[in-house]
Tab-separated table of C-alpha atoms in Angstrom:
chain	number	residue	atom	x	y	z
A	21	UNK	CA	-32.764	-14.759	-27.750
A	22	UNK	CA	-29.941	-13.113	-25.791
A	23	UNK	CA	-29.866	-9.336	-25.752
A	24	UNK	CA	-27.495	-7.689	-28.201
A	25	UNK	CA	-24.306	-6.240	-26.762
A	26	UNK	CA	-24.268	-2.493	-26.216
A	27	UNK	CA	-21.471	-0.996	-28.312
A	28	UNK	CA	-19.578	2.276	-27.865
A	29	UNK	CA	-17.665	3.463	-30.933
A	30	UNK	CA	-14.853	5.963	-30.398
A	31	UNK	CA	-14.280	8.046	-33.496
A	32	UNK	CA	-17.791	7.081	-34.620
A	33	UNK	CA	-18.197	9.937	-37.093
A	34	UNK	CA	-14.677	9.617	-38.473
A	35	UNK	CA	-13.403	7.948	-41.623
A	36	UNK	CA	-13.682	4.284	-40.601
A	37	UNK	CA	-15.844	4.878	-37.534
A	38	UNK	CA	-18.942	5.705	-39.541
A	39	UNK	CA	-18.840	2.282	-41.209
A	40	UNK	CA	-18.571	0.571	-37.824
A	41	UNK	CA	-21.497	2.623	-36.488
A	42	UNK	CA	-23.712	1.811	-39.467
A	43	UNK	CA	-22.883	-1.906	-39.297
A	44	UNK	CA	-23.565	-1.985	-35.555
A	45	UNK	CA	-26.918	-0.228	-35.879
A	46	UNK	CA	-27.956	-2.429	-38.818
A	47	UNK	CA	-27.083	-5.532	-36.779
A	48	UNK	CA	-29.459	-4.370	-34.045
A	49	UNK	CA	-26.912	-3.468	-31.394
A	50	UNK	CA	-27.672	-0.527	-29.095
A	51	UNK	CA	-24.982	1.745	-30.529
A	52	UNK	CA	-23.358	4.700	-28.786
A	53	UNK	CA	-20.617	7.157	-29.725
A	54	UNK	CA	-18.760	10.014	-28.104
A	55	UNK	CA	-19.650	13.104	-30.105
A	56	UNK	CA	-18.182	16.559	-29.746
A	57	UNK	CA	-20.530	19.563	-29.809
A	58	UNK	CA	-18.947	20.811	-33.043
A	59	UNK	CA	-19.877	17.524	-34.714
A	60	UNK	CA	-23.577	17.919	-33.902
A	61	UNK	CA	-23.821	20.897	-36.255
A	62	UNK	CA	-21.739	19.342	-39.046
A	63	UNK	CA	-24.041	19.039	-42.117
A	64	UNK	CA	-22.898	15.529	-43.126
A	65	UNK	CA	-22.031	14.018	-39.756
A	66	UNK	CA	-25.299	15.179	-38.156
A	67	UNK	CA	-27.226	12.811	-40.465
A	68	UNK	CA	-25.060	9.887	-39.342
A	69	UNK	CA	-25.616	10.785	-35.697
A	70	UNK	CA	-29.327	10.097	-36.124
A	71	UNK	CA	-28.513	6.355	-36.470
A	72	UNK	CA	-27.024	5.974	-32.994
A	73	UNK	CA	-27.157	7.340	-29.474
A	74	UNK	CA	-24.693	9.949	-28.318
A	75	UNK	CA	-22.890	9.438	-25.041
A	76	UNK	CA	-21.389	12.077	-22.800
A	77	UNK	CA	-17.644	11.832	-22.476
A	78	UNK	CA	-14.337	12.941	-23.911
A	79	UNK	CA	-11.175	10.960	-24.597
A	80	UNK	CA	-9.241	13.763	-22.921
A	81	UNK	CA	-11.403	13.596	-19.771
A	82	UNK	CA	-10.595	10.338	-18.007
A	83	UNK	CA	-13.535	10.359	-15.591
A	84	UNK	CA	-16.161	11.072	-18.254
A	85	UNK	CA	-14.620	8.464	-20.565
A	86	UNK	CA	-14.734	5.803	-17.841
A	87	UNK	CA	-18.364	6.724	-17.115
A	88	UNK	CA	-19.294	6.347	-20.802
A	89	UNK	CA	-17.502	2.994	-21.086
A	90	UNK	CA	-19.267	1.592	-18.036
A	91	UNK	CA	-22.613	2.029	-19.826
A	92	UNK	CA	-21.749	-0.519	-22.550
A	93	UNK	CA	-20.479	-4.067	-23.086
A	94	UNK	CA	-18.080	-3.433	-25.971
A	95	UNK	CA	-15.781	-0.552	-26.909
A	96	UNK	CA	-14.562	-0.238	-30.497
A	97	UNK	CA	-11.874	2.367	-31.062
A	98	UNK	CA	-11.397	3.725	-34.573
A	99	UNK	CA	-9.214	6.635	-33.473
A	100	UNK	CA	-6.340	7.161	-35.848
A	101	UNK	CA	-4.185	9.748	-37.566
A	102	UNK	CA	-3.683	12.722	-35.260
A	103	UNK	CA	-5.544	10.912	-32.466
A	104	UNK	CA	-3.459	7.738	-32.499
A	105	UNK	CA	-1.840	8.731	-29.175
A	106	UNK	CA	-5.292	8.835	-27.572
A	107	UNK	CA	-5.461	5.031	-27.732
A	108	UNK	CA	-3.362	4.982	-24.548
A	109	UNK	CA	-6.036	7.047	-22.752
A	110	UNK	CA	-8.761	4.720	-24.048
A	111	UNK	CA	-6.916	1.609	-22.804
A	112	UNK	CA	-6.471	3.172	-19.357
A	113	UNK	CA	-10.187	3.993	-19.148
A	114	UNK	CA	-11.202	0.486	-20.272
A	115	UNK	CA	-8.958	-1.096	-17.620
A	116	UNK	CA	-10.559	1.039	-14.921
A	117	UNK	CA	-14.106	0.370	-16.143
A	118	UNK	CA	-13.467	-3.393	-16.138
A	119	UNK	CA	-15.302	-6.311	-17.800
A	120	UNK	CA	-15.339	-4.639	-21.209
A	121	UNK	CA	-14.606	-6.165	-24.600
A	122	UNK	CA	-12.338	-3.895	-26.593
A	123	UNK	CA	-11.541	-3.837	-30.304
A	124	UNK	CA	-9.470	-1.550	-32.497
A	125	UNK	CA	-10.453	-1.423	-36.147
A	126	UNK	CA	-8.605	0.040	-39.123
A	127	UNK	CA	-9.054	-0.048	-42.890
A	128	UNK	CA	-7.615	1.950	-45.708
A	129	UNK	CA	-8.911	0.495	-48.982
A	130	UNK	CA	-11.295	3.365	-49.672
A	131	UNK	CA	-8.683	5.853	-48.461
A	132	UNK	CA	-5.761	4.343	-50.339
A	133	UNK	CA	-7.106	2.996	-53.620
A	134	UNK	CA	-8.860	6.052	-55.156
A	135	UNK	CA	-5.457	7.763	-55.459
A	136	UNK	CA	-3.238	4.654	-55.526
A	137	UNK	CA	-1.679	5.994	-52.333
A	138	UNK	CA	-0.204	9.082	-54.016
A	139	UNK	CA	0.409	12.140	-51.848
A	140	UNK	CA	-1.468	15.441	-52.235
A	141	UNK	CA	-3.804	14.289	-55.022
A	142	UNK	CA	-7.526	13.605	-55.258
A	143	UNK	CA	-7.578	11.224	-58.239
A	144	UNK	CA	-5.507	8.249	-59.427
A	145	UNK	CA	-2.394	9.084	-61.468
A	146	UNK	CA	-2.436	9.378	-65.253
A	147	UNK	CA	1.247	9.958	-65.997
A	148	UNK	CA	3.491	8.738	-63.188
A	149	UNK	CA	3.162	6.755	-59.958
A	150	UNK	CA	5.357	6.634	-56.861
A	151	UNK	CA	5.851	3.109	-55.489
A	152	UNK	CA	7.252	2.408	-52.028
A	153	UNK	CA	9.875	-0.341	-52.068
A	154	UNK	CA	9.920	-2.712	-55.045
A	155	UNK	CA	6.129	-2.986	-55.327
A	156	UNK	CA	6.156	-6.779	-55.013
A	157	UNK	CA	4.858	-7.128	-51.455
A	158	UNK	CA	1.430	-8.759	-51.173
A	159	UNK	CA	-1.092	-6.523	-49.374
A	160	UNK	CA	-4.640	-7.254	-48.209
A	161	UNK	CA	-7.222	-4.691	-49.322
A	162	UNK	CA	-10.682	-4.771	-47.718
A	163	UNK	CA	-13.451	-2.261	-48.322
A	164	UNK	CA	-14.518	-0.219	-45.321
A	165	UNK	CA	-18.099	-1.489	-45.528
A	166	UNK	CA	-16.881	-5.063	-45.124
A	167	UNK	CA	-14.552	-4.105	-42.292
A	168	UNK	CA	-17.560	-2.605	-40.509
A	169	UNK	CA	-19.700	-5.699	-41.083
A	170	UNK	CA	-17.112	-8.230	-39.917
A	171	UNK	CA	-15.883	-6.152	-37.006
A	172	UNK	CA	-19.424	-6.225	-35.621
A	173	UNK	CA	-19.724	-9.977	-36.336
A	174	UNK	CA	-16.551	-10.457	-34.294
A	175	UNK	CA	-18.159	-8.827	-31.260
A	176	UNK	CA	-20.244	-11.918	-30.448
A	177	UNK	CA	-17.892	-14.586	-31.848
A	178	UNK	CA	-15.838	-16.415	-29.153
A	179	UNK	CA	-13.264	-17.477	-31.752
A	180	UNK	CA	-11.984	-13.894	-31.878
A	181	UNK	CA	-11.524	-13.448	-28.113
A	182	UNK	CA	-8.015	-12.148	-27.308
A	183	UNK	CA	-7.028	-12.505	-30.956
A	184	UNK	CA	-5.829	-10.166	-33.689
A	185	UNK	CA	-8.535	-10.230	-36.345
A	186	UNK	CA	-7.314	-10.695	-39.916
A	187	UNK	CA	-9.855	-10.078	-42.674
A	188	UNK	CA	-8.319	-11.664	-45.748
A	189	UNK	CA	-10.577	-12.098	-48.806
A	190	UNK	CA	-8.364	-14.075	-51.263
A	191	UNK	CA	-9.279	-12.053	-54.363
A	192	UNK	CA	-8.100	-8.845	-52.700
A	193	UNK	CA	-4.521	-9.893	-51.898
A	194	UNK	CA	-2.449	-7.965	-54.432
A	195	UNK	CA	0.966	-6.362	-54.849
A	196	UNK	CA	1.219	-2.648	-55.582
A	197	UNK	CA	2.637	-3.496	-59.007
A	198	UNK	CA	-0.477	-5.596	-59.692
A	199	UNK	CA	-2.709	-2.679	-58.648
A	200	UNK	CA	-0.839	-0.353	-60.975
A	201	UNK	CA	-1.151	-2.885	-63.794
A	202	UNK	CA	-4.929	-3.087	-63.258
A	203	UNK	CA	-5.158	0.692	-63.413
A	204	UNK	CA	-2.965	0.859	-66.535
A	205	UNK	CA	-5.197	-1.693	-68.271
A	206	UNK	CA	-8.249	0.364	-67.353
A	207	UNK	CA	-6.900	3.677	-68.668
A	208	UNK	CA	-5.048	1.966	-71.548
A	209	UNK	CA	-1.835	3.804	-70.748
A	210	UNK	CA	1.537	2.968	-69.194
A	211	UNK	CA	2.578	4.999	-66.164
A	212	UNK	CA	6.134	6.109	-65.436
A	213	UNK	CA	7.070	4.277	-62.241
A	214	UNK	CA	9.217	5.874	-59.539
A	215	UNK	CA	10.428	3.321	-56.972
A	216	UNK	CA	11.425	4.658	-53.550
A	217	UNK	CA	14.061	2.515	-51.769
A	218	UNK	CA	13.406	1.508	-48.168
A	219	UNK	CA	16.292	3.556	-46.773
A	220	UNK	CA	14.798	6.733	-48.248
A	221	UNK	CA	11.412	5.909	-46.712
A	222	UNK	CA	12.983	5.406	-43.278
A	223	UNK	CA	14.823	8.735	-43.552
A	224	UNK	CA	11.558	10.478	-44.440
A	225	UNK	CA	9.878	8.964	-41.380
A	226	UNK	CA	12.675	10.271	-39.160
A	227	UNK	CA	12.623	13.758	-40.661
A	228	UNK	CA	8.816	14.177	-40.786
A	229	UNK	CA	6.746	15.493	-37.898
A	230	UNK	CA	3.650	13.762	-36.541
A	231	UNK	CA	1.123	12.877	-38.016
A	232	UNK	CA	2.912	12.885	-41.406
A	233	UNK	CA	5.552	10.545	-39.999
A	234	UNK	CA	2.818	8.137	-38.881
A	235	UNK	CA	1.256	7.991	-42.362
A	236	UNK	CA	4.634	7.338	-44.015
A	237	UNK	CA	5.396	4.673	-41.400
A	238	UNK	CA	2.020	3.094	-42.129
A	239	UNK	CA	2.853	2.944	-45.829
A	240	UNK	CA	6.225	1.425	-45.015
A	241	UNK	CA	4.646	-1.181	-42.758
A	242	UNK	CA	1.951	-2.092	-45.274
A	243	UNK	CA	3.781	-1.903	-48.601
A	244	UNK	CA	7.393	-2.693	-47.707
A	245	UNK	CA	7.469	-4.821	-44.550
A	246	UNK	CA	4.435	-7.054	-45.320
A	247	UNK	CA	2.844	-6.374	-41.916
A	248	UNK	CA	-0.700	-6.894	-43.229
A	249	UNK	CA	-0.005	-10.227	-44.916
A	250	UNK	CA	2.052	-12.201	-42.420
A	251	UNK	CA	1.130	-15.775	-41.611
A	252	UNK	CA	-1.363	-16.186	-38.794
A	253	UNK	CA	-0.304	-17.723	-35.500
A	254	UNK	CA	-3.504	-19.420	-34.244
A	255	UNK	CA	-2.632	-18.541	-30.640
A	256	UNK	CA	-2.876	-14.803	-31.249
A	257	UNK	CA	-4.548	-14.360	-34.630
A	258	UNK	CA	-7.821	-15.280	-36.233
A	259	UNK	CA	-8.161	-15.607	-40.001
A	260	UNK	CA	-11.752	-14.430	-39.833
A	261	UNK	CA	-12.595	-14.803	-43.498
A	262	UNK	CA	-11.634	-18.466	-43.257
A	263	UNK	CA	-13.274	-18.939	-39.851
A	264	UNK	CA	-16.502	-17.510	-41.239
A	265	UNK	CA	-16.400	-19.197	-44.617
A	266	UNK	CA	-20.174	-19.094	-44.942
A	267	UNK	CA	-19.969	-15.320	-45.273
A	268	UNK	CA	-17.166	-15.179	-47.852
A	269	UNK	CA	-19.552	-14.790	-50.761
A	270	UNK	CA	-20.570	-11.336	-49.495
A	271	UNK	CA	-17.038	-9.946	-49.618
A	272	UNK	CA	-16.733	-7.800	-52.706
A	273	UNK	CA	-13.599	-7.848	-54.885
A	274	UNK	CA	-11.967	-4.429	-55.190
A	275	UNK	CA	-11.727	-4.683	-58.970
A	276	UNK	CA	-14.502	-6.469	-60.840
A	277	UNK	CA	-13.928	-7.528	-64.412
A	278	UNK	CA	-15.953	-5.487	-66.880
């Protein structure tokens, strides 16, 4: 049996990174991550660190980042939010290191759904809900655990080489209005709906500072411009859930009927 690829996860203790790290370790890959000293003493993140090997390096130190990348076969970047600009530094280091597979992985189901995407709240709405656009755009929602699992499966699958990886479980393709309806049925109450026109969203993006502008732009891209649900061009995209049909049964629906 061929040796498992050595994987370096950037942002490995972050929101989505921890799911990638756990999936990689569970799949038997030698798993590494760049970890800051402050993270080592973090009560929750220190437990996660025990599941993988730490690697010296810093995204802001080009030489150390190149050195860390040269130790592995695959680099998976989960940097996002305030670190989104650091992707440029990562790409430069990967190019210098050479002969490295690189993936970027993002998921927001667990981040987005518990609050229905509402700002400055910690629970889903009970009285009113703000909806970007008309709420009729189909969006793909995938749990972070499944994103971790299938990102790691993609590492060794030649069908995903030089492709954009689309994870698209059919039961989880829903409009925002459909999500709201599911929540209303669950709480047995009708929410007051506030629809935000696209021009207002674009103005907010222009007026907001980073990273707030990035998060609003992400919402616009996902919920208004259908970026996550466009048709796949086989030359650049891979519908992985269809390509790996034998695994579809393990993908969990976001809302199970009670």
